[in-house]
Tab-separated table of C-alpha atoms in Angstrom:
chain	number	residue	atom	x	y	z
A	1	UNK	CA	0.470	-7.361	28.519
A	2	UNK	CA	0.830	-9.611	25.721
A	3	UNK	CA	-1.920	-10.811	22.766
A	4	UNK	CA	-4.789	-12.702	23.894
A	5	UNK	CA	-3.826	-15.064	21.111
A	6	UNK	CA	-0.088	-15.398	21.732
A	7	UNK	CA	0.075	-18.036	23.443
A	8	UNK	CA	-1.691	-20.512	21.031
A	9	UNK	CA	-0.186	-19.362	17.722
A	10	UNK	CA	2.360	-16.221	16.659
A	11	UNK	CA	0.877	-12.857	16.864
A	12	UNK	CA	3.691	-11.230	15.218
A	13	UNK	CA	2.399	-7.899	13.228
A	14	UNK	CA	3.086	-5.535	10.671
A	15	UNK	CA	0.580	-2.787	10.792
A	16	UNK	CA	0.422	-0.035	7.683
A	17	UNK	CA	-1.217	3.635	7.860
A	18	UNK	CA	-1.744	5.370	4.458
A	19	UNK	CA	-2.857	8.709	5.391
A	20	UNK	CA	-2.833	10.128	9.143
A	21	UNK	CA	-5.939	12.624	10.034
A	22	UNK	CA	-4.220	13.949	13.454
A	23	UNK	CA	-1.380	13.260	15.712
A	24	UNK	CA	-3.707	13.073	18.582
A	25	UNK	CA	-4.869	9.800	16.717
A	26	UNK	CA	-1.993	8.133	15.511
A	27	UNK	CA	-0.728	8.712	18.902
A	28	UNK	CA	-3.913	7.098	20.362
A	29	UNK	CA	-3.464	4.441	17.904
A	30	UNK	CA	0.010	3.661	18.950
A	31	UNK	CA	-0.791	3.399	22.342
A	32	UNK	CA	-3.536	0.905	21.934
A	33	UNK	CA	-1.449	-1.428	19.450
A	34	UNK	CA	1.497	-1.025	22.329
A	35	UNK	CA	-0.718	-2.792	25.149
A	36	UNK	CA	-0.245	-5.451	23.166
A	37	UNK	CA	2.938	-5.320	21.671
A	38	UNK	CA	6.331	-4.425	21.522
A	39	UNK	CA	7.146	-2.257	18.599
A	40	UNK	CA	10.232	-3.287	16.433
A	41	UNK	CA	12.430	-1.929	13.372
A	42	UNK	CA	12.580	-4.047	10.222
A	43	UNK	CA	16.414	-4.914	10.668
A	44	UNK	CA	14.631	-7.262	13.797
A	45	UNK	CA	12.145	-8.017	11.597
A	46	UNK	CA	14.739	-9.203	8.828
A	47	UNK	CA	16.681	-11.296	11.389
A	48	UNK	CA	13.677	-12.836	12.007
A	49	UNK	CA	12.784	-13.946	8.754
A	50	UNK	CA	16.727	-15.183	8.239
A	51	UNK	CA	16.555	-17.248	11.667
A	52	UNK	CA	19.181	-14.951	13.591
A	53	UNK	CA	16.043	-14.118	16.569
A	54	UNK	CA	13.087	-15.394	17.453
A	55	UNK	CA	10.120	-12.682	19.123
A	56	UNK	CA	6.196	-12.873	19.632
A	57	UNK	CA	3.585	-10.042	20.015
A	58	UNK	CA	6.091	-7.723	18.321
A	59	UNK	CA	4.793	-5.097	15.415
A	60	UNK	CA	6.826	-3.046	13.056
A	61	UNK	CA	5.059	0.251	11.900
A	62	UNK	CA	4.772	1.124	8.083
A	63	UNK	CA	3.532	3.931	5.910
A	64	UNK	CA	2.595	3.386	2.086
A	65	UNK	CA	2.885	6.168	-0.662
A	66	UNK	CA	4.939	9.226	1.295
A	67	UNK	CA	1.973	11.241	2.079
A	68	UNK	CA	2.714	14.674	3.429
A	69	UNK	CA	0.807	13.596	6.815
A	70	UNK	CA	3.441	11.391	7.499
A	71	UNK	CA	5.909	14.463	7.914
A	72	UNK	CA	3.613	16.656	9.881
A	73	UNK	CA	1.465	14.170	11.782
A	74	UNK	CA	3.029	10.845	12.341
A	75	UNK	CA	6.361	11.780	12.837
A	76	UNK	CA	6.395	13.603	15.521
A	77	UNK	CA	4.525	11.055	17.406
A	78	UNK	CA	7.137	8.454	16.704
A	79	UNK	CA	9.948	10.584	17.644
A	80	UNK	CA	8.206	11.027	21.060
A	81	UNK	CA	7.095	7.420	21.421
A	82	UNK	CA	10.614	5.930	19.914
A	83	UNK	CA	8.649	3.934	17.165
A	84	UNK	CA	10.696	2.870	14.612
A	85	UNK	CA	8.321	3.025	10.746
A	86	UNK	CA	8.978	2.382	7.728
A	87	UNK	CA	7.887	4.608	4.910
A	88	UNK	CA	7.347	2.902	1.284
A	89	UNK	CA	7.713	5.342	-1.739
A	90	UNK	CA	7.448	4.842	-5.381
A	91	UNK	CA	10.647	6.720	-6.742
A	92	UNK	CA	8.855	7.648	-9.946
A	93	UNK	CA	6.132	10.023	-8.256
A	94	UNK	CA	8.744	11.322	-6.255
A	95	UNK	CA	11.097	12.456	-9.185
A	96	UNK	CA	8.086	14.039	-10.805
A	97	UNK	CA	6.299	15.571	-7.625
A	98	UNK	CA	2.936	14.946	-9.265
A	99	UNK	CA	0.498	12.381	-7.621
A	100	UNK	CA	-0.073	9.059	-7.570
A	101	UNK	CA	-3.582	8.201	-9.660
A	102	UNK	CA	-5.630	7.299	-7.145
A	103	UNK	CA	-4.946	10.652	-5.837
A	104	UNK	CA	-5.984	12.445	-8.898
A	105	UNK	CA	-8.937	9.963	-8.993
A	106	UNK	CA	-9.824	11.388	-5.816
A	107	UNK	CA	-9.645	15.060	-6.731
A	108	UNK	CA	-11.699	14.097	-10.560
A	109	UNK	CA	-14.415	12.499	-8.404
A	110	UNK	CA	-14.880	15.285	-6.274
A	111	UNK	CA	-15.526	17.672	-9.361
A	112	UNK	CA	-17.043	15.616	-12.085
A	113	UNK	CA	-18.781	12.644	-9.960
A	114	UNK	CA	-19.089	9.023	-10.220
A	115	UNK	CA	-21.211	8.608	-12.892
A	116	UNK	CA	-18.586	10.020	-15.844
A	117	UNK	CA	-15.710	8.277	-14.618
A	118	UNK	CA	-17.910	4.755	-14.030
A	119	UNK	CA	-18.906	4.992	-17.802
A	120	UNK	CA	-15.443	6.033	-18.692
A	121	UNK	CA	-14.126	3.296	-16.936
A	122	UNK	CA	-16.269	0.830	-18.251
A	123	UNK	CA	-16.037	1.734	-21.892
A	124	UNK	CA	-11.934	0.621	-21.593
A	125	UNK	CA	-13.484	-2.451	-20.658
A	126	UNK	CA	-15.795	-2.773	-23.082
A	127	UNK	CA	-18.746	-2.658	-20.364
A	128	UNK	CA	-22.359	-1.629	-21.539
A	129	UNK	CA	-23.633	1.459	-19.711
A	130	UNK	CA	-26.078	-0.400	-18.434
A	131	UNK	CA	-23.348	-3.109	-16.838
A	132	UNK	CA	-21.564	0.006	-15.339
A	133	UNK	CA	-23.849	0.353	-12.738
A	134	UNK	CA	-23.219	-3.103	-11.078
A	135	UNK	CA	-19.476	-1.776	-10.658
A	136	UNK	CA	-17.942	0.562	-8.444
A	137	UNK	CA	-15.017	2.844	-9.946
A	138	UNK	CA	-12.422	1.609	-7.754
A	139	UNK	CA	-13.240	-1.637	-9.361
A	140	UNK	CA	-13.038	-0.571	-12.731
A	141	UNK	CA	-10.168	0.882	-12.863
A	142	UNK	CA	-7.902	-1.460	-10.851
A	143	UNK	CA	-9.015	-3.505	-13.877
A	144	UNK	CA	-7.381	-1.468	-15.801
A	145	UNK	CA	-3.016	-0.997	-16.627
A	146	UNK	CA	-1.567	1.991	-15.339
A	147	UNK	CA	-0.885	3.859	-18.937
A	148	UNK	CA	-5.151	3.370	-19.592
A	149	UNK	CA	-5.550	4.665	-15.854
A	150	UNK	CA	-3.982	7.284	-16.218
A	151	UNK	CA	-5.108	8.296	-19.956
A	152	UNK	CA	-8.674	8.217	-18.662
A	153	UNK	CA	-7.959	10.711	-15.703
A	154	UNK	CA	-6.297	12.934	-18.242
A	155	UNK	CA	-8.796	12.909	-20.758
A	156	UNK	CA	-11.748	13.227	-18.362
A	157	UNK	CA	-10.159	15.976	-16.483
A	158	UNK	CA	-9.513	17.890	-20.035
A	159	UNK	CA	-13.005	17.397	-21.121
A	160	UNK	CA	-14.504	19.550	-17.604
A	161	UNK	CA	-11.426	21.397	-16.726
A	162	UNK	CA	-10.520	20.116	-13.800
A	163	UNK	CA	-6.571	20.654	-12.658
A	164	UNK	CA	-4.344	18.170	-11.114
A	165	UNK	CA	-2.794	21.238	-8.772
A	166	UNK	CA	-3.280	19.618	-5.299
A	167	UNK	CA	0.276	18.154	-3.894
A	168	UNK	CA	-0.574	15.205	-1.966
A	169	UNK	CA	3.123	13.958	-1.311
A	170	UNK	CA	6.117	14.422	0.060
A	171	UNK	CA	8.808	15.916	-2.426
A	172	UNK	CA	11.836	13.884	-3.305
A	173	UNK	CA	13.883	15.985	-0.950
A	174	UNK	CA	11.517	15.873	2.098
A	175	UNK	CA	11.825	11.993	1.721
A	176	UNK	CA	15.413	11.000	0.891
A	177	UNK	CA	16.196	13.458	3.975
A	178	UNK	CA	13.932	11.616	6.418
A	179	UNK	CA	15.810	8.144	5.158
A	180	UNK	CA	18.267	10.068	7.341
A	181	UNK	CA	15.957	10.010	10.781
A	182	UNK	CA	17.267	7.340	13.088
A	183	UNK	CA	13.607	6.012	13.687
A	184	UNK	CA	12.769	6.053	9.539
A	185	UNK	CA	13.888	3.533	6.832
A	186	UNK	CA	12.448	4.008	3.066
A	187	UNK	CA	11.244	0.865	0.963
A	188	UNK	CA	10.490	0.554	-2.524
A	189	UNK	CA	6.708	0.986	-3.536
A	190	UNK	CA	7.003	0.174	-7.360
A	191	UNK	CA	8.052	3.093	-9.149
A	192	UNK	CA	4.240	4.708	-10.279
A	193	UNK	CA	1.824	2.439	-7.950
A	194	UNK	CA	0.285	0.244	-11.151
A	195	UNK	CA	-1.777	-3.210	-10.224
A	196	UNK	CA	1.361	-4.724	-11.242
A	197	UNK	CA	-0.447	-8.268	-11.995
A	198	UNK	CA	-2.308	-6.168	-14.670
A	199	UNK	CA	0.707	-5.577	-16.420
A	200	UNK	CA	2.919	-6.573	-19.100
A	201	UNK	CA	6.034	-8.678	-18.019
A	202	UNK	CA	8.397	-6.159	-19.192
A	203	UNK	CA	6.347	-3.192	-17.479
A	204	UNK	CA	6.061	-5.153	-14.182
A	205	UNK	CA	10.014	-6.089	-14.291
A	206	UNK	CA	10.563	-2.600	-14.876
A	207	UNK	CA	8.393	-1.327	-12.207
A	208	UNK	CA	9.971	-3.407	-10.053
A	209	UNK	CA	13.503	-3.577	-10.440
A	210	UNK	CA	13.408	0.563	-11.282
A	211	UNK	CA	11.923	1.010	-8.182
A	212	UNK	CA	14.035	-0.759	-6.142
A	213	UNK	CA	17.395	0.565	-8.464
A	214	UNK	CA	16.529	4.178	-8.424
A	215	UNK	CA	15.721	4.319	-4.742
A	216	UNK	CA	19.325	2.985	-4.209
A	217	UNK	CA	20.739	5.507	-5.971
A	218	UNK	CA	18.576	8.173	-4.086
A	219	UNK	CA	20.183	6.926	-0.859
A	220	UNK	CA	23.136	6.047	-1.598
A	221	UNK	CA	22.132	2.473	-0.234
A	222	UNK	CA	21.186	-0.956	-0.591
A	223	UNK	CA	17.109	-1.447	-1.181
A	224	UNK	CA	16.115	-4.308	-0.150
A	225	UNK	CA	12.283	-4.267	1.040
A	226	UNK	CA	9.175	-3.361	-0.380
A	227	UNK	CA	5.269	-2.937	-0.595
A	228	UNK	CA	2.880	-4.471	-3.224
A	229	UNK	CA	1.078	-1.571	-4.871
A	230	UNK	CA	-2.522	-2.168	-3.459
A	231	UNK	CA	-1.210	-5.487	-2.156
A	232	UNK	CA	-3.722	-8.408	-2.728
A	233	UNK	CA	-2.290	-11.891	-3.576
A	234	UNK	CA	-3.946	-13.254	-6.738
A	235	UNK	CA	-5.229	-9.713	-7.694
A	236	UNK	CA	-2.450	-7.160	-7.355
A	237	UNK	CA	0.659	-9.209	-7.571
A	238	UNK	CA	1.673	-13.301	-7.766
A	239	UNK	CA	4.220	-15.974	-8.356
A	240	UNK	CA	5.647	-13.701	-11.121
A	241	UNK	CA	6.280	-10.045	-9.122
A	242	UNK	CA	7.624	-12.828	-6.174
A	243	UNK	CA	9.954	-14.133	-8.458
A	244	UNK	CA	11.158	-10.499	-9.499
A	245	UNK	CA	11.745	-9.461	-6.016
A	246	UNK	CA	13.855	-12.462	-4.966
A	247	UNK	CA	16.041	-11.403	-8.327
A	248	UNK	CA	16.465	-7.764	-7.157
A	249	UNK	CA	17.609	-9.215	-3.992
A	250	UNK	CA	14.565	-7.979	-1.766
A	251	UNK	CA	14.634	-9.734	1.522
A	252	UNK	CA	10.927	-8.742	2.697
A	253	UNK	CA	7.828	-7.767	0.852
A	254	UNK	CA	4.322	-7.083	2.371
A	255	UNK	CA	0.785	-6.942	0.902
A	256	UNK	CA	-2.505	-5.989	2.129
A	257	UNK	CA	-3.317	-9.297	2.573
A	258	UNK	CA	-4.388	-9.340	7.025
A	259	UNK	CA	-3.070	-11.730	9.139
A	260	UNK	CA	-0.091	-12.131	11.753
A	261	UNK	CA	3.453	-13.422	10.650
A	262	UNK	CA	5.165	-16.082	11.803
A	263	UNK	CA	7.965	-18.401	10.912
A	264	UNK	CA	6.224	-19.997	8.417
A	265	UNK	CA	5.217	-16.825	6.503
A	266	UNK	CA	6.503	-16.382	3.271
A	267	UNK	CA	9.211	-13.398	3.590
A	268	UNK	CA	7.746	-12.340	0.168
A	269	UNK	CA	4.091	-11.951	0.806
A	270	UNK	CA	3.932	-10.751	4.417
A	271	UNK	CA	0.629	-9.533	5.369
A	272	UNK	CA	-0.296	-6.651	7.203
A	273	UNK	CA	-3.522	-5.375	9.215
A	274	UNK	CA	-4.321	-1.333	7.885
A	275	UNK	CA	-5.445	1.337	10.282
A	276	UNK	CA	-7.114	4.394	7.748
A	277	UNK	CA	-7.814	7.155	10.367
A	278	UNK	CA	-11.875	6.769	10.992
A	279	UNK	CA	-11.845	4.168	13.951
A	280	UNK	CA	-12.025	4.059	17.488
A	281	UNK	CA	-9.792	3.168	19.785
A	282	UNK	CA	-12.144	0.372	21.019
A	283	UNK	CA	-12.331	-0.577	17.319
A	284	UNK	CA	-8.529	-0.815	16.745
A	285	UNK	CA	-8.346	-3.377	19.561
A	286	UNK	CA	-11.187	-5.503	18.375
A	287	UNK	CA	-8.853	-5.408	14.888
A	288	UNK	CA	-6.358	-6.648	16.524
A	289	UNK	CA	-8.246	-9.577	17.756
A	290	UNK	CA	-9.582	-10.395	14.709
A	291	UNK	CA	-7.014	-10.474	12.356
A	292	UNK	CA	-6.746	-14.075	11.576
A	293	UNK	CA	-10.160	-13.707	10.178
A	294	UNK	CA	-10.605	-9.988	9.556
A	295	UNK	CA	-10.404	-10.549	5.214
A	296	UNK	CA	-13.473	-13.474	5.362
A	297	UNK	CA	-15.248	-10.747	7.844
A	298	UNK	CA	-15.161	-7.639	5.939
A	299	UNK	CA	-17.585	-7.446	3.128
A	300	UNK	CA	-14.882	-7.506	0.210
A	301	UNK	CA	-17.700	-6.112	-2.231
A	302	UNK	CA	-14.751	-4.432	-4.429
A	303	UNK	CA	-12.831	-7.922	-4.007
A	304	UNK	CA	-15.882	-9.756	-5.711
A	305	UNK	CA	-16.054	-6.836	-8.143
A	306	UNK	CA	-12.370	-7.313	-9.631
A	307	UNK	CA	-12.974	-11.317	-9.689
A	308	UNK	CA	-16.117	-10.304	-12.304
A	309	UNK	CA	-14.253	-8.036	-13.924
A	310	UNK	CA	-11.207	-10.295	-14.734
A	311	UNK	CA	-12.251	-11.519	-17.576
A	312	UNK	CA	-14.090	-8.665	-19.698
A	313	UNK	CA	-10.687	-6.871	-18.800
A	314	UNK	CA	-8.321	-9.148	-20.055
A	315	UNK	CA	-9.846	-9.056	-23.362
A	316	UNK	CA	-9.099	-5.343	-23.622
A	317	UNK	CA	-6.792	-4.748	-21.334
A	318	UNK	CA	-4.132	-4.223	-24.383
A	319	UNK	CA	-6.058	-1.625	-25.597
């Protein structure tokens, strides 16, 4: 059964988990995406982009960050189903088996609340703690560069004792070895998940091209794909992280951008559609029909946010 849409324009997808809550869904998941489509590895979807095949209502699986649910709850799905996935990593979390921020974030807001990190947050930015308010923290702090990001979770967690003890991820041995699965390739994530457009030209390159050179020499391999860290043109990355990629020789690099590819997608700035765990199988097909339009649907509150934010940020961003 192929795409209601297919065959009026291409309905070729690329659909990313981050976390998986339970086998039982991913596998339900799977199974409603596969009505629809025929699941693919990116070598196909490579050959694609370079003009050696032509497909429609084909989807290639991926995984962002290397979250130990991918191990213990997706995999074993795909290896019964014969999905091939790809699984994006950021080298630098992996050599020091910490977390990435948003992961501590998580843990900090669980123990100290909202309300201290939102006036933290907003302080970097030179926000009035009245402003705060109008902001969620997400927003603040993916108006912030990584080394401020990260300073602020440090600080805040010294200041009410909270410990970053929690392992999230998979540890750099766990992943290079499943590089090794016949249904698993690994893709460069940046090497410590920053908002790369917030950052300096030489931190970007270098998040960039050591990302893509130290996962090479993890695998003994050539790199050659990768994920935008949070993944929204004009926001997260733009001409200049493009740019970088085509110099490090990446052939394909997807954002969080939705929408379907086709041939006249840039092989730079693919987009994807994101399942997170919480919907319904009735709900995962009506995303599927939907994603031309899914971005103008969804409420994009943290979107309008960031746009506010760009400019108090930039003035003390450098900080």
């Amino acid at each position: 059964m192929q795409h209601p849409l297919s065959p009026v324009i291409s309905t070729n997808l690329v659909m990313t988990f981050h976390s998986v809550p339970s086998g039982a869904w991913f596998r339900r998941a799977l199974e409603a995406i596969g009505r629809w489509y025929r699941f693919v590895g990116v070598e196909e979807v490579c050959d694609y982009f370079e003009g050696r095949q032509r497909f429609n209502d084909c989807c290639l699986v991926t995984f962002d960050d290397g979250e130990r649910s991918f191990a213990t709850e997706a995999l074993p799905v795909l290896e019964t189903l014969g999905v091939p996935a790809v699984l994006f990593v950021s080298p630098g979390v992996l050599y020091s088996g910490g977390n990435y921020w948003f992961q501590d974030l998580r843990t900090l807001r669980t123990r100290v609340g909202d309300d201290a990190i939102r006036l933290a947050a907003a302080s970097r930015i030179g926000l009035a703690s009245d402003e705060a308010a109008d902001f969620s923290v997400s927003a603040l702090l993916k108006s912030l560069r990584l080394a401020q990001i990260r300073r602020l979770l440090d600080e805040l967690a010294a200041q009410h004792g909270v410990q970053f003890d929690q392992s999230w991820n998979l540890t750099l041995d766990e992943a290079t070895a499943l590089d090794r699965h016949p249904l698993v390739t690994l893709g460069a994530h940046s090497m410590s998940h920053p908002i790369l457009a917030n950052e300096a030209d030489d931190v970007a390159g270098q998040e960039i091209a050591g990302s893509v050179s130290a996962l090479q020499a993890l695998l003994s391999r050539p790199v050659d794909i990768f994920a935008y860290p949070n993944g929204a043109r004009g926001l997260d990355y733009g001409a200049r992280e493009q740019r970088l990629l085509r110099e490090w020789g990446v052939r394909l690099a997807f954002t969080t951008d939705t929408g379907f590819f086709g041939e006249d997608t840039d092989p730079v700035g693919i987009p994807r559609a994101a399942l997170s765990g919480d919907e319904s199988m009735r709900a995962i097909q009506a995303r599927l029909l939907a994603v031309p339009v899914w971005d103008r649907l969804r409420a994009g509150r943290e979107r309008q946010e960031r746009l506010q934010l760009r400019g108090r940020a930039a003035q003390h961003i450098r900080a």
